[in-house]
Amino acid sequence: MSHTLYEANAQRVQRCELAVPGSSPEMFEKALKSGVDFVFLDLEDAVAPDDKLQARKNVIQAINDLDWKGNGITLSVRINGLDTQYMVRDVVDLVEQAGAKIDTLLIPKVGVYGDVYMVDAMLTQLEMQEGLKNKIGIECLIETALGMANVEDIAKQGAIGGRVEALHFGVADYAASNRARTVNIGGLNPDYPGDQWHAAISRMTVACRAYGLRPIDGPFGDIKDPEGYKAGARRAAALGCEGKWAIHPSQIALANEVFTPPAAEVEKAKRILVALQEAAAQGKGAAALDGRLIDAASERMANNIVRAAEAIAAKSK
């Protein structure tokens, strides 16, 4: 292994992240009781321009009035983009009025690390001003050609800054930015021989894993196609993503199913670790299990599975 290693800024279970429009307060209580790992209250794309100010008030009230942490939910807010007149007041009002109860802010359409630095600097000053004991994390949406072209630098500088926790693949805006032809949000174009999102998700995931961040897959637009959702989630999981968005509560169980290691997989991982421990005691660096060679790389993969299962189990207690 290299001597240069980037540890995670924060460890969280994020199998599914439920998007909830800030302009729809009737959905807040349902989200609270949904059993999802993460919720982001949305001030950006899901809110019409005329509703932006009221949505911000709704979100601040919901953060303060509802017991998100007590219901096992990590709470995020998607702020408006840096190119809008809403972003500054989003950050200031959220932190001044509800900062102690916010886990992360989700920045949309991050194109360069400077976008992240601006929000990071604002959070640092506001946390000092308010005397907050918690450090609000940052998550970044990679959903433009510019963002993907700079994803390695965004991940690296974000990790060094100590506040960035995760990158999310925003497939809809990414498709628009690249002028890609799509059938539905997150779905596959039958004219493309395979998965046209594979390269983008893989590139983002590699950047995340190199610098200690969580890679999260974005939305799947057809809520009436659960098999399509699960297929997309499985492809993302195969590339290393830790979770996926839900735009409807019906998608939560689908994501949890895909991103929770199956019991048989966890059991096999534990057997691999035991077999390698026994081999090491005999001075061997490799072993055989079920007729297959296992070695140090097998141990690292097995540890990933066991740790994920333990984190999910701990959250469920």
XYZ file of C-alpha atoms in Angstrom:
317
model
C 0.000 0.000 0.000
C 1.041 3.594 -0.575
C 2.204 5.682 2.366
C -0.315 8.278 1.174
C -3.693 7.346 2.620
C -6.846 9.429 3.035
C -9.073 8.449 5.942
C -12.820 9.088 5.804
C -13.905 12.434 7.251
C -17.045 10.761 8.596
C -18.487 7.248 8.670
C -22.241 6.988 8.077
C -24.658 4.336 6.851
C -26.129 5.705 3.617
C -27.847 2.846 1.788
C -30.697 5.087 0.734
C -31.263 8.841 0.731
C -34.842 10.051 0.464
C -35.421 13.329 -1.373
C -38.158 15.474 0.181
C -39.247 18.803 -1.386
C -39.004 21.698 1.045
C -42.201 23.120 -0.415
C -44.179 20.030 0.655
C -44.253 20.046 4.473
C -46.978 17.396 4.454
C -44.248 14.940 3.399
C -41.914 15.676 6.313
C -43.659 13.480 8.888
C -43.831 10.589 6.413
C -40.101 10.920 5.760
C -39.427 10.964 9.491
C -41.195 7.610 9.936
C -39.907 6.027 6.709
C -37.001 4.090 8.245
C -34.577 5.473 5.655
C -30.911 6.047 6.539
C -30.676 9.578 5.097
C -33.145 12.319 4.239
C -32.336 15.448 2.309
C -34.828 18.277 2.532
C -34.652 19.938 -0.848
C -34.459 23.680 -1.480
C -33.228 23.334 -5.068
C -34.711 21.587 -8.101
C -37.856 20.241 -6.417
C -38.925 23.758 -5.391
C -40.417 26.300 -7.802
C -38.773 29.773 -7.796
C -41.832 31.442 -6.258
C -41.759 28.938 -3.381
C -38.052 29.184 -2.505
C -38.345 31.500 0.498
C -41.267 29.665 2.059
C -39.572 26.320 1.447
C -36.548 27.521 3.408
C -38.807 28.475 6.324
C -40.568 25.103 6.112
C -37.277 23.230 6.204
C -35.897 25.183 9.165
C -39.099 24.553 11.112
C -39.020 20.841 10.260
C -35.389 20.534 11.346
C -36.173 22.107 14.703
C -39.578 20.562 15.394
C -39.072 16.938 14.318
C -36.814 14.403 16.013
C -34.787 13.187 13.050
C -31.900 11.787 15.065
C -34.280 10.007 17.426
C -35.757 8.246 14.408
C -32.337 7.080 13.237
C -32.139 9.496 10.304
C -29.094 11.434 9.168
C -30.413 14.814 8.042
C -29.135 16.758 5.056
C -30.375 19.841 3.212
C -29.812 20.408 -0.489
C -29.143 24.112 -0.823
C -29.639 26.133 -3.970
C -26.815 26.468 -6.456
C -23.992 28.962 -6.151
C -25.257 30.639 -9.310
C -28.544 31.666 -7.647
C -29.550 34.509 -5.339
C -30.874 31.981 -2.795
C -27.733 30.104 -1.793
C -26.213 32.607 0.635
C -29.366 32.974 2.709
C -29.912 29.218 2.539
C -26.595 28.596 4.283
C -26.808 31.536 6.694
C -30.407 30.953 7.794
C -30.018 27.193 8.085
C -26.927 27.408 10.281
C -28.067 30.366 12.373
C -31.526 28.936 13.021
C -30.992 25.159 12.966
C -27.281 24.424 12.622
C -27.013 22.191 15.682
C -29.439 19.697 14.137
C -28.066 19.534 10.580
C -25.694 16.708 9.684
C -24.706 17.750 6.144
C -25.395 20.228 3.380
C -25.673 18.893 -0.164
C -24.224 21.288 -2.761
C -25.762 20.919 -6.242
C -23.919 21.138 -9.539
C -20.414 21.347 -8.107
C -18.124 22.175 -11.010
C -14.802 23.012 -9.359
C -13.413 22.735 -5.842
C -13.792 26.501 -5.433
C -17.558 25.938 -5.257
C -17.036 23.685 -2.251
C -14.514 26.029 -0.652
C -17.036 28.872 -0.649
C -19.621 26.859 1.279
C -16.930 25.399 3.553
C -15.678 28.887 4.444
C -19.215 30.074 5.164
C -19.887 27.081 7.394
C -16.639 27.573 9.299
C -17.467 31.213 10.051
C -21.095 30.505 10.943
C -20.190 27.606 13.225
C -17.786 29.893 15.076
C -20.380 32.657 15.228
C -23.037 30.332 16.631
C -20.677 28.422 18.908
C -21.734 25.110 17.402
C -20.132 21.988 18.788
C -21.006 19.887 15.736
C -19.197 20.187 12.417
C -21.641 20.236 9.515
C -20.494 17.969 6.715
C -20.600 18.698 2.993
C -21.769 16.402 0.217
C -21.327 17.309 -3.431
C -23.517 16.557 -6.414
C -21.460 15.697 -9.479
C -24.026 16.366 -12.189
C -22.345 18.406 -14.893
C -19.644 17.791 -17.466
C -17.490 20.343 -15.642
C -17.954 18.583 -12.316
C -17.029 15.209 -13.775
C -14.002 16.696 -15.538
C -12.817 17.950 -12.139
C -14.097 15.151 -9.920
C -10.675 13.950 -8.773
C -9.648 17.438 -7.637
C -13.021 18.009 -5.945
C -12.636 14.729 -4.048
C -8.989 15.292 -3.128
C -9.283 18.900 -1.995
C -12.558 18.136 -0.253
C -10.930 15.324 1.691
C -7.991 17.533 2.658
C -10.375 20.274 3.770
C -11.880 17.839 6.248
C -15.544 18.617 5.661
C -16.528 16.786 2.462
C -17.976 13.335 3.154
C -19.578 12.089 -0.056
C -20.066 12.625 -3.765
C -23.419 11.917 -5.445
C -23.998 11.169 -9.112
C -26.810 13.410 -10.375
C -27.797 11.545 -13.504
C -30.532 13.869 -14.815
C -28.544 17.100 -14.918
C -25.461 15.153 -15.975
C -27.385 13.840 -18.971
C -28.563 17.356 -19.798
C -25.063 18.783 -19.415
C -23.689 16.180 -21.818
C -26.703 16.439 -24.153
C -27.149 12.718 -23.715
C -30.220 11.006 -25.081
C -32.145 9.322 -22.291
C -35.403 7.452 -21.898
C -36.040 8.298 -18.234
C -34.046 9.617 -15.295
C -31.445 7.015 -14.414
C -32.736 4.542 -16.965
C -30.894 3.036 -19.895
C -31.106 4.093 -23.517
C -31.805 0.980 -25.612
C -29.677 2.426 -28.421
C -26.585 2.233 -26.200
C -24.907 -1.206 -25.979
C -24.770 -1.442 -22.193
C -24.965 1.087 -19.359
C -24.224 4.607 -20.557
C -23.727 5.779 -16.941
C -21.075 3.158 -16.171
C -18.021 5.284 -17.000
C -19.248 8.328 -15.072
C -20.249 6.425 -11.939
C -17.019 4.437 -12.029
C -14.904 7.572 -12.352
C -16.705 9.244 -9.451
C -16.459 6.099 -7.327
C -12.717 5.763 -7.902
C -12.242 9.407 -6.880
C -14.259 8.784 -3.718
C -12.415 5.622 -2.750
C -9.029 7.223 -3.395
C -9.774 10.076 -0.988
C -11.967 8.497 1.698
C -15.395 9.700 0.540
C -18.695 7.850 0.144
C -19.927 7.389 -3.457
C -23.722 7.601 -3.751
C -25.813 6.931 -6.852
C -28.596 9.378 -7.688
C -32.245 9.042 -8.664
C -34.242 6.636 -10.772
C -37.232 8.461 -12.147
C -39.785 5.729 -12.873
C -41.379 4.919 -9.510
C -43.594 2.329 -11.219
C -40.571 0.260 -12.276
C -39.103 -1.310 -9.118
C -37.109 -3.857 -11.093
C -35.523 -1.085 -13.136
C -34.632 0.707 -9.904
C -33.050 -2.412 -8.402
C -31.147 -3.149 -11.595
C -29.662 0.354 -11.524
C -28.851 0.026 -7.833
C -27.134 -3.317 -8.398
C -25.011 -1.848 -11.186
C -24.004 1.046 -8.917
C -23.243 -1.338 -6.048
C -21.119 -3.479 -8.354
C -18.994 -0.403 -9.081
C -18.592 0.389 -5.379
C -21.398 2.821 -4.539
C -22.686 2.664 -0.960
C -26.248 3.767 -1.619
C -28.793 5.333 -3.926
C -31.423 8.060 -3.803
C -35.121 7.438 -3.418
C -37.547 9.949 -4.893
C -40.506 8.034 -3.443
C -40.805 6.073 -0.180
C -41.536 2.903 -2.168
C -37.918 2.918 -3.356
C -36.400 2.832 0.147
C -36.840 -0.904 0.684
C -35.455 -1.555 -2.799
C -32.247 0.355 -2.042
C -31.870 -1.228 1.391
C -32.236 -4.673 -0.161
C -29.454 -4.034 -2.660
C -27.008 -2.191 -0.401
C -27.361 -4.427 2.662
C -24.905 -7.346 2.402
C -26.889 -10.633 2.328
C -26.487 -12.888 5.371
C -24.840 -15.604 3.271
C -22.317 -13.101 1.918
C -21.496 -11.869 5.426
C -21.096 -15.423 6.676
C -18.735 -16.282 3.831
C -16.708 -13.135 4.506
C -16.328 -14.158 8.135
C -15.220 -17.641 7.068
C -12.594 -16.066 4.805
C -11.218 -14.039 7.695
C -11.086 -17.090 9.970
C -9.379 -19.200 7.287
C -6.726 -16.559 6.697
C -6.125 -16.155 10.421
C -5.566 -19.894 10.676
C -3.233 -19.801 7.663
C -1.266 -16.927 9.172
C -0.817 -18.902 12.389
C 0.838 -21.598 10.257
C 3.095 -19.057 8.551
C 1.117 -19.033 5.309
C 0.053 -15.940 3.384
C -2.766 -17.622 1.486
C -5.312 -20.361 2.037
C -7.972 -22.367 0.248
C -11.661 -22.071 1.040
C -14.393 -23.961 -0.788
C -11.850 -24.942 -3.439
C -10.742 -21.368 -4.148
C -7.559 -19.476 -3.326
C -7.925 -16.619 -0.826
C -5.206 -14.146 0.112
C -4.636 -10.632 1.455
C -6.852 -9.085 -1.231
C -9.617 -11.520 -0.237
C -9.168 -10.373 3.356
C -9.625 -6.713 2.421
C -12.791 -7.465 0.441
C -14.150 -9.621 3.268
C -13.443 -6.894 5.812
C -15.413 -4.420 3.674
C -18.456 -6.688 3.806
C -18.222 -7.424 7.516
C -17.721 -3.776 8.450
C -20.680 -2.686 6.327
C -22.896 -5.328 7.931
C -21.738 -4.323 11.428
C -22.416 -0.638 10.752
C -25.924 -1.406 9.495
C -26.596 -3.659 12.471
C -25.375 -0.991 14.904
C -27.631 1.610 13.293
C -30.645 -0.689 13.564
C -30.305 -1.142 17.333
